[in-house]
């Protein structure tokens, strides 16, 4: 079963690379697409938090208040991380091109999200390999627009295509750690899955509302209709995936 688990985790990493390749193919139109992709990223992050992560956490938790407290904790935790990254950026000498804080914050959130996905995949395989593959397909299904938006955020932050694809793929590697953790620990380890999901949701809310939304301030009045459509497309994609997954 271990080889099946590793193959399933590899599919998640492959989706991360695919998101960058799709944007690379659209490179001639990237300047025109960037504001729309930023809106899509905001929609995907909000949809992932409100429609996928928080409901999933509430479903497996016996205390709704503790879940919402964890969401708030995640929001504040990412605020603290951002302040720490700002301090690190100003206090230490810079070497080479630095990504803006919001891009690095999104990498942290994406890494945590992928680790949680790995835990969910690993737990499913422990129950039944068929359930494990079903869970993997569900994860891959909802990850594609998320990975697409993650690469778009890195490109908006000034990263080259090569660097954006590499960093995004690197942040998908924690899916192996999460999956292996569940596999090796078996049924003797009880992980606070609800809290992890909720903290990740809080982080996504912080990135979408505090970091990314203000970046639209200068361009929001231009092509307003298309940008709203892109934002609602991101929300609609996540809603569609949740409905298809049967949650």
PDB file of C-alpha atoms in Angstrom:
ATOM      1  CA  UNK A   1       0.000   0.000   0.000  1.00  0.00           C
ATOM      2  CA  UNK A   2       2.963   2.338   0.581  1.00  0.00           C
ATOM      3  CA  UNK A   3       3.738   2.573  -3.136  1.00  0.00           C
ATOM      4  CA  UNK A   4       0.116   3.521  -3.839  1.00  0.00           C
ATOM      5  CA  UNK A   5       0.302   6.238  -1.181  1.00  0.00           C
ATOM      6  CA  UNK A   6       3.511   7.668  -2.669  1.00  0.00           C
ATOM      7  CA  UNK A   7       2.007   7.563  -6.165  1.00  0.00           C
ATOM      8  CA  UNK A   8      -1.054   9.428  -4.907  1.00  0.00           C
ATOM      9  CA  UNK A   9       1.139  12.112  -3.287  1.00  0.00           C
ATOM     10  CA  UNK A  10       3.158  12.378  -6.518  1.00  0.00           C
ATOM     11  CA  UNK A  11      -0.036  13.234  -8.412  1.00  0.00           C
ATOM     12  CA  UNK A  12      -0.571  16.240  -6.131  1.00  0.00           C
ATOM     13  CA  UNK A  13       2.986  17.447  -6.878  1.00  0.00           C
ATOM     14  CA  UNK A  14       2.360  16.916 -10.601  1.00  0.00           C
ATOM     15  CA  UNK A  15      -0.689  19.190 -10.409  1.00  0.00           C
ATOM     16  CA  UNK A  16       1.484  21.916  -8.858  1.00  0.00           C
ATOM     17  CA  UNK A  17       3.844  21.735 -11.846  1.00  0.00           C
ATOM     18  CA  UNK A  18       0.916  21.621 -14.264  1.00  0.00           C
ATOM     19  CA  UNK A  19      -0.397  24.943 -12.942  1.00  0.00           C
ATOM     20  CA  UNK A  20       2.862  26.628 -13.913  1.00  0.00           C
ATOM     21  CA  UNK A  21       2.997  24.959 -17.318  1.00  0.00           C
ATOM     22  CA  UNK A  22      -0.523  26.140 -18.147  1.00  0.00           C
ATOM     23  CA  UNK A  23       0.442  29.720 -17.335  1.00  0.00           C
ATOM     24  CA  UNK A  24       3.655  29.354 -19.326  1.00  0.00           C
ATOM     25  CA  UNK A  25       1.571  28.432 -22.379  1.00  0.00           C
ATOM     26  CA  UNK A  26      -0.463  31.609 -21.812  1.00  0.00           C
ATOM     27  CA  UNK A  27       2.679  33.750 -21.482  1.00  0.00           C
ATOM     28  CA  UNK A  28       1.950  36.054 -24.485  1.00  0.00           C
ATOM     29  CA  UNK A  29      -1.255  37.209 -22.772  1.00  0.00           C
ATOM     30  CA  UNK A  30       0.135  37.308 -19.229  1.00  0.00           C
ATOM     31  CA  UNK A  31       0.193  41.114 -18.845  1.00  0.00           C
ATOM     32  CA  UNK A  32      -3.481  41.251 -19.740  1.00  0.00           C
ATOM     33  CA  UNK A  33      -4.273  38.191 -17.611  1.00  0.00           C
ATOM     34  CA  UNK A  34      -2.405  39.134 -14.417  1.00  0.00           C
ATOM     35  CA  UNK A  35      -5.129  41.276 -12.770  1.00  0.00           C
ATOM     36  CA  UNK A  36      -7.691  38.624 -13.684  1.00  0.00           C
ATOM     37  CA  UNK A  37      -5.503  35.840 -12.281  1.00  0.00           C
ATOM     38  CA  UNK A  38      -5.069  37.860  -9.082  1.00  0.00           C
ATOM     39  CA  UNK A  39      -8.873  38.106  -8.786  1.00  0.00           C
ATOM     40  CA  UNK A  40      -9.120  34.381  -9.528  1.00  0.00           C
ATOM     41  CA  UNK A  41      -6.575  33.706  -6.756  1.00  0.00           C
ATOM     42  CA  UNK A  42      -8.609  35.736  -4.264  1.00  0.00           C
ATOM     43  CA  UNK A  43     -11.765  33.858  -5.226  1.00  0.00           C
ATOM     44  CA  UNK A  44     -10.033  30.483  -4.943  1.00  0.00           C
ATOM     45  CA  UNK A  45      -8.541  31.316  -1.528  1.00  0.00           C
ATOM     46  CA  UNK A  46     -11.872  32.602  -0.154  1.00  0.00           C
ATOM     47  CA  UNK A  47     -13.744  29.663  -1.651  1.00  0.00           C
ATOM     48  CA  UNK A  48     -11.209  27.173  -0.314  1.00  0.00           C
ATOM     49  CA  UNK A  49     -11.498  28.660   3.180  1.00  0.00           C
ATOM     50  CA  UNK A  50     -15.280  29.145   3.401  1.00  0.00           C
ATOM     51  CA  UNK A  51     -16.512  26.281   1.221  1.00  0.00           C
ATOM     52  CA  UNK A  52     -13.930  23.539   1.748  1.00  0.00           C
ATOM     53  CA  UNK A  53     -11.628  23.888   4.765  1.00  0.00           C
ATOM     54  CA  UNK A  54     -13.981  25.362   7.396  1.00  0.00           C
ATOM     55  CA  UNK A  55     -16.943  23.054   6.568  1.00  0.00           C
ATOM     56  CA  UNK A  56     -14.561  20.055   6.581  1.00  0.00           C
ATOM     57  CA  UNK A  57     -13.203  21.114   9.980  1.00  0.00           C
ATOM     58  CA  UNK A  58     -16.724  21.582  11.375  1.00  0.00           C
ATOM     59  CA  UNK A  59     -17.734  18.158  10.054  1.00  0.00           C
ATOM     60  CA  UNK A  60     -14.987  16.290  11.927  1.00  0.00           C
ATOM     61  CA  UNK A  61     -15.021  18.433  15.082  1.00  0.00           C
ATOM     62  CA  UNK A  62     -17.434  18.209  17.982  1.00  0.00           C
ATOM     63  CA  UNK A  63     -16.948  21.882  18.884  1.00  0.00           C
ATOM     64  CA  UNK A  64     -17.831  24.567  16.309  1.00  0.00           C
ATOM     65  CA  UNK A  65     -16.467  27.238  18.646  1.00  0.00           C
ATOM     66  CA  UNK A  66     -13.043  25.601  18.757  1.00  0.00           C
ATOM     67  CA  UNK A  67     -12.991  25.432  14.956  1.00  0.00           C
ATOM     68  CA  UNK A  68     -13.772  29.127  14.592  1.00  0.00           C
ATOM     69  CA  UNK A  69     -11.223  29.935  17.303  1.00  0.00           C
ATOM     70  CA  UNK A  70      -8.654  28.010  15.248  1.00  0.00           C
ATOM     71  CA  UNK A  71      -9.641  30.018  12.147  1.00  0.00           C
ATOM     72  CA  UNK A  72      -9.032  33.226  14.124  1.00  0.00           C
ATOM     73  CA  UNK A  73      -5.759  31.786  15.416  1.00  0.00           C
ATOM     74  CA  UNK A  74      -4.689  31.016  11.845  1.00  0.00           C
ATOM     75  CA  UNK A  75      -5.531  34.577  10.767  1.00  0.00           C
ATOM     76  CA  UNK A  76      -3.491  36.048  13.636  1.00  0.00           C
ATOM     77  CA  UNK A  77      -0.699  33.515  13.155  1.00  0.00           C
ATOM     78  CA  UNK A  78      -0.252  34.564   9.530  1.00  0.00           C
ATOM     79  CA  UNK A  79      -0.294  38.208  10.618  1.00  0.00           C
ATOM     80  CA  UNK A  80       2.535  37.417  13.017  1.00  0.00           C
ATOM     81  CA  UNK A  81       4.417  35.506  10.324  1.00  0.00           C
ATOM     82  CA  UNK A  82       4.082  38.446   7.958  1.00  0.00           C
ATOM     83  CA  UNK A  83       5.437  40.867  10.560  1.00  0.00           C
ATOM     84  CA  UNK A  84       8.349  38.506  11.148  1.00  0.00           C
ATOM     85  CA  UNK A  85       9.064  38.316   7.424  1.00  0.00           C
ATOM     86  CA  UNK A  86       8.941  42.125   7.187  1.00  0.00           C
ATOM     87  CA  UNK A  87      11.414  42.380  10.077  1.00  0.00           C
ATOM     88  CA  UNK A  88      13.676  39.785   8.487  1.00  0.00           C
ATOM     89  CA  UNK A  89      13.558  41.640   5.184  1.00  0.00           C
ATOM     90  CA  UNK A  90      14.511  45.011   6.712  1.00  0.00           C
ATOM     91  CA  UNK A  91      16.999  43.884   9.336  1.00  0.00           C
ATOM     92  CA  UNK A  92      19.101  41.407   7.345  1.00  0.00           C
ATOM     93  CA  UNK A  93      21.146  42.267   4.257  1.00  0.00           C
ATOM     94  CA  UNK A  94      19.404  41.188   1.067  1.00  0.00           C
ATOM     95  CA  UNK A  95      21.051  38.708  -1.243  1.00  0.00           C
ATOM     96  CA  UNK A  96      19.511  38.534  -4.666  1.00  0.00           C
ATOM     97  CA  UNK A  97      15.936  39.261  -5.606  1.00  0.00           C
ATOM     98  CA  UNK A  98      13.465  38.939  -2.743  1.00  0.00           C
ATOM     99  CA  UNK A  99       9.869  37.967  -3.231  1.00  0.00           C
ATOM    100  CA  UNK A 100       7.340  40.363  -1.699  1.00  0.00           C
ATOM    101  CA  UNK A 101       5.929  39.328   1.635  1.00  0.00           C
ATOM    102  CA  UNK A 102       2.496  38.365   0.307  1.00  0.00           C
ATOM    103  CA  UNK A 103       4.086  35.888  -2.128  1.00  0.00           C
ATOM    104  CA  UNK A 104       6.153  34.276   0.623  1.00  0.00           C
ATOM    105  CA  UNK A 105       3.103  34.162   2.884  1.00  0.00           C
ATOM    106  CA  UNK A 106       1.165  32.338   0.195  1.00  0.00           C
ATOM    107  CA  UNK A 107       3.989  29.804  -0.128  1.00  0.00           C
ATOM    108  CA  UNK A 108       3.766  29.111   3.621  1.00  0.00           C
ATOM    109  CA  UNK A 109      -0.009  28.726   3.450  1.00  0.00           C
ATOM    110  CA  UNK A 110       0.240  26.490   0.404  1.00  0.00           C
ATOM    111  CA  UNK A 111       2.827  24.268   2.106  1.00  0.00           C
ATOM    112  CA  UNK A 112       0.602  23.881   5.160  1.00  0.00           C
ATOM    113  CA  UNK A 113      -2.413  23.170   2.975  1.00  0.00           C
ATOM    114  CA  UNK A 114      -0.535  20.466   1.084  1.00  0.00           C
ATOM    115  CA  UNK A 115       0.622  18.867   4.334  1.00  0.00           C
ATOM    116  CA  UNK A 116      -3.003  18.693   5.487  1.00  0.00           C
ATOM    117  CA  UNK A 117      -3.995  17.196   2.124  1.00  0.00           C
ATOM    118  CA  UNK A 118      -1.303  14.550   2.638  1.00  0.00           C
ATOM    119  CA  UNK A 119      -2.683  13.741   6.084  1.00  0.00           C
ATOM    120  CA  UNK A 120      -6.177  13.331   4.636  1.00  0.00           C
ATOM    121  CA  UNK A 121      -4.885  11.098   1.830  1.00  0.00           C
ATOM    122  CA  UNK A 122      -2.847   8.999   4.269  1.00  0.00           C
ATOM    123  CA  UNK A 123      -5.796   8.589   6.630  1.00  0.00           C
ATOM    124  CA  UNK A 124      -8.024   7.501   3.727  1.00  0.00           C
ATOM    125  CA  UNK A 125      -5.527   4.862   2.565  1.00  0.00           C
ATOM    126  CA  UNK A 126      -5.361   3.461   6.099  1.00  0.00           C
ATOM    127  CA  UNK A 127      -9.118   2.875   5.969  1.00  0.00           C
ATOM    128  CA  UNK A 128      -9.233   1.433   2.441  1.00  0.00           C
ATOM    129  CA  UNK A 129      -7.038   1.874  -0.686  1.00  0.00           C
ATOM    130  CA  UNK A 130     -10.130   2.539  -2.799  1.00  0.00           C
ATOM    131  CA  UNK A 131     -11.135   5.350  -0.441  1.00  0.00           C
ATOM    132  CA  UNK A 132      -7.561   6.613  -0.594  1.00  0.00           C
ATOM    133  CA  UNK A 133      -7.683   6.931  -4.375  1.00  0.00           C
ATOM    134  CA  UNK A 134     -11.090   8.587  -4.223  1.00  0.00           C
ATOM    135  CA  UNK A 135      -9.704  11.136  -1.736  1.00  0.00           C
ATOM    136  CA  UNK A 136      -6.636  11.689  -3.939  1.00  0.00           C
ATOM    137  CA  UNK A 137      -8.798  12.420  -6.971  1.00  0.00           C
ATOM    138  CA  UNK A 138     -10.862  14.862  -4.910  1.00  0.00           C
ATOM    139  CA  UNK A 139      -7.687  16.638  -3.722  1.00  0.00           C
ATOM    140  CA  UNK A 140      -6.264  16.833  -7.263  1.00  0.00           C
ATOM    141  CA  UNK A 141      -9.619  18.087  -8.551  1.00  0.00           C
ATOM    142  CA  UNK A 142      -9.769  21.063  -6.222  1.00  0.00           C
ATOM    143  CA  UNK A 143      -5.998  21.731  -6.201  1.00  0.00           C
ATOM    144  CA  UNK A 144      -5.621  22.591  -9.894  1.00  0.00           C
ATOM    145  CA  UNK A 145      -7.194  26.083  -9.734  1.00  0.00           C
ATOM    146  CA  UNK A 146      -5.404  26.670  -6.420  1.00  0.00           C
ATOM    147  CA  UNK A 147      -2.014  25.818  -7.918  1.00  0.00           C
ATOM    148  CA  UNK A 148      -2.780  27.958 -10.955  1.00  0.00           C
ATOM    149  CA  UNK A 149      -3.493  30.923  -8.699  1.00  0.00           C
ATOM    150  CA  UNK A 150      -0.392  30.217  -6.572  1.00  0.00           C
ATOM    151  CA  UNK A 151       1.867  30.484  -9.632  1.00  0.00           C
ATOM    152  CA  UNK A 152       0.035  33.662 -10.678  1.00  0.00           C
ATOM    153  CA  UNK A 153       0.739  35.204  -7.253  1.00  0.00           C
ATOM    154  CA  UNK A 154       4.463  34.375  -7.553  1.00  0.00           C
ATOM    155  CA  UNK A 155       4.599  35.858 -11.055  1.00  0.00           C
ATOM    156  CA  UNK A 156       2.840  38.991  -9.813  1.00  0.00           C
ATOM    157  CA  UNK A 157       5.501  39.199  -7.099  1.00  0.00           C
ATOM    158  CA  UNK A 158       8.234  39.367  -9.718  1.00  0.00           C
ATOM    159  CA  UNK A 159       9.374  35.742  -9.866  1.00  0.00           C
ATOM    160  CA  UNK A 160      10.438  34.309 -13.206  1.00  0.00           C
ATOM    161  CA  UNK A 161       8.424  31.446 -14.688  1.00  0.00           C
ATOM    162  CA  UNK A 162      11.191  28.984 -13.847  1.00  0.00           C
ATOM    163  CA  UNK A 163      11.419  30.157 -10.249  1.00  0.00           C
ATOM    164  CA  UNK A 164       7.638  30.328  -9.794  1.00  0.00           C
ATOM    165  CA  UNK A 165       7.138  26.766 -11.037  1.00  0.00           C
ATOM    166  CA  UNK A 166      10.049  25.478  -8.923  1.00  0.00           C
ATOM    167  CA  UNK A 167       8.874  27.203  -5.727  1.00  0.00           C
ATOM    168  CA  UNK A 168       5.293  26.083  -6.230  1.00  0.00           C
ATOM    169  CA  UNK A 169       6.391  22.491  -6.808  1.00  0.00           C
ATOM    170  CA  UNK A 170       8.621  22.668  -3.713  1.00  0.00           C
ATOM    171  CA  UNK A 171       5.669  23.815  -1.597  1.00  0.00           C
ATOM    172  CA  UNK A 172       3.681  20.774  -2.699  1.00  0.00           C
ATOM    173  CA  UNK A 173       6.322  18.378  -1.278  1.00  0.00           C
ATOM    174  CA  UNK A 174       4.828  18.499   2.290  1.00  0.00           C
ATOM    175  CA  UNK A 175       2.032  16.286   0.928  1.00  0.00           C
ATOM    176  CA  UNK A 176       4.552  13.409   1.197  1.00  0.00           C
ATOM    177  CA  UNK A 177       5.320  14.287   4.837  1.00  0.00           C
ATOM    178  CA  UNK A 178       1.636  14.391   5.767  1.00  0.00           C
ATOM    179  CA  UNK A 179       0.849  11.131   3.993  1.00  0.00           C
ATOM    180  CA  UNK A 180       3.864   9.291   5.442  1.00  0.00           C
ATOM    181  CA  UNK A 181       3.127  10.593   8.942  1.00  0.00           C
ATOM    182  CA  UNK A 182      -0.314   8.999   8.876  1.00  0.00           C
ATOM    183  CA  UNK A 183       0.949   5.809   7.284  1.00  0.00           C
ATOM    184  CA  UNK A 184       3.802   5.280   9.772  1.00  0.00           C
ATOM    185  CA  UNK A 185       1.807   6.282  12.837  1.00  0.00           C
ATOM    186  CA  UNK A 186      -1.136   4.082  11.895  1.00  0.00           C
ATOM    187  CA  UNK A 187      -4.129   4.227  14.179  1.00  0.00           C
ATOM    188  CA  UNK A 188      -2.125   5.117  17.301  1.00  0.00           C
ATOM    189  CA  UNK A 189      -1.670   8.759  16.380  1.00  0.00           C
ATOM    190  CA  UNK A 190      -4.483  11.252  16.815  1.00  0.00           C
ATOM    191  CA  UNK A 191      -3.811  14.441  14.872  1.00  0.00           C
ATOM    192  CA  UNK A 192      -5.905  17.586  15.368  1.00  0.00           C
ATOM    193  CA  UNK A 193      -7.101  17.537  11.761  1.00  0.00           C
ATOM    194  CA  UNK A 194      -9.963  19.957  12.415  1.00  0.00           C
ATOM    195  CA  UNK A 195      -7.581  22.490  13.964  1.00  0.00           C
ATOM    196  CA  UNK A 196      -5.091  22.128  11.094  1.00  0.00           C
ATOM    197  CA  UNK A 197      -7.818  22.657   8.514  1.00  0.00           C
ATOM    198  CA  UNK A 198      -9.183  25.677  10.383  1.00  0.00           C
ATOM    199  CA  UNK A 199      -5.753  27.275  10.883  1.00  0.00           C
ATOM    200  CA  UNK A 200      -5.051  26.852   7.169  1.00  0.00           C
ATOM    201  CA  UNK A 201      -8.413  28.492   6.401  1.00  0.00           C
ATOM    202  CA  UNK A 202      -7.521  31.449   8.618  1.00  0.00           C
ATOM    203  CA  UNK A 203      -4.225  31.797   6.772  1.00  0.00           C
ATOM    204  CA  UNK A 204      -5.950  31.760   3.396  1.00  0.00           C
ATOM    205  CA  UNK A 205      -8.402  34.434   4.569  1.00  0.00           C
ATOM    206  CA  UNK A 206      -5.508  36.629   5.709  1.00  0.00           C
ATOM    207  CA  UNK A 207      -3.657  36.256   2.395  1.00  0.00           C
ATOM    208  CA  UNK A 208      -6.774  36.929   0.298  1.00  0.00           C
ATOM    209  CA  UNK A 209      -8.147  39.890   2.248  1.00  0.00           C
ATOM    210  CA  UNK A 210      -5.087  41.576   3.762  1.00  0.00           C
ATOM    211  CA  UNK A 211      -2.338  40.829   1.240  1.00  0.00           C
ATOM    212  CA  UNK A 212      -3.873  40.304  -2.202  1.00  0.00           C
ATOM    213  CA  UNK A 213      -7.040  42.406  -2.230  1.00  0.00           C
ATOM    214  CA  UNK A 214      -5.185  45.723  -1.668  1.00  0.00           C
ATOM    215  CA  UNK A 215      -3.023  44.974  -4.728  1.00  0.00           C
ATOM    216  CA  UNK A 216      -6.143  45.477  -6.859  1.00  0.00           C
ATOM    217  CA  UNK A 217      -6.673  49.015  -5.579  1.00  0.00           C
ATOM    218  CA  UNK A 218      -4.939  50.647  -8.522  1.00  0.00           C
ATOM    219  CA  UNK A 219      -6.508  48.476 -11.217  1.00  0.00           C
ATOM    220  CA  UNK A 220      -9.947  47.674  -9.792  1.00  0.00           C
ATOM    221  CA  UNK A 221     -11.639  50.518 -11.664  1.00  0.00           C
ATOM    222  CA  UNK A 222     -10.258  49.191 -14.954  1.00  0.00           C
ATOM    223  CA  UNK A 223     -12.025  46.203 -16.533  1.00  0.00           C
ATOM    224  CA  UNK A 224     -14.153  45.984 -13.405  1.00  0.00           C
ATOM    225  CA  UNK A 225     -16.664  43.563 -14.911  1.00  0.00           C
ATOM    226  CA  UNK A 226     -14.025  41.075 -16.070  1.00  0.00           C
ATOM    227  CA  UNK A 227     -12.237  41.243 -12.704  1.00  0.00           C
ATOM    228  CA  UNK A 228     -15.466  40.578 -10.820  1.00  0.00           C
ATOM    229  CA  UNK A 229     -16.155  37.672 -13.152  1.00  0.00           C
ATOM    230  CA  UNK A 230     -12.674  36.270 -12.446  1.00  0.00           C
ATOM    231  CA  UNK A 231     -13.219  36.554  -8.682  1.00  0.00           C
ATOM    232  CA  UNK A 232     -16.605  34.830  -8.858  1.00  0.00           C
ATOM    233  CA  UNK A 233     -15.125  32.208 -11.179  1.00  0.00           C
ATOM    234  CA  UNK A 234     -12.652  31.315  -8.437  1.00  0.00           C
ATOM    235  CA  UNK A 235     -15.470  31.061  -5.911  1.00  0.00           C
ATOM    236  CA  UNK A 236     -17.622  29.102  -8.345  1.00  0.00           C
ATOM    237  CA  UNK A 237     -14.852  26.616  -9.096  1.00  0.00           C
ATOM    238  CA  UNK A 238     -14.390  25.819  -5.419  1.00  0.00           C
ATOM    239  CA  UNK A 239     -18.157  25.554  -4.906  1.00  0.00           C
ATOM    240  CA  UNK A 240     -18.441  23.225  -7.892  1.00  0.00           C
ATOM    241  CA  UNK A 241     -15.643  20.995  -6.613  1.00  0.00           C
ATOM    242  CA  UNK A 242     -17.213  20.795  -3.169  1.00  0.00           C
ATOM    243  CA  UNK A 243     -20.603  19.854  -4.653  1.00  0.00           C
ATOM    244  CA  UNK A 244     -19.015  17.218  -6.884  1.00  0.00           C
ATOM    245  CA  UNK A 245     -17.120  15.801  -3.917  1.00  0.00           C
ATOM    246  CA  UNK A 246     -20.464  15.401  -2.167  1.00  0.00           C
ATOM    247  CA  UNK A 247     -19.792  17.620   0.875  1.00  0.00           C
TER     248      UNK A 247
END
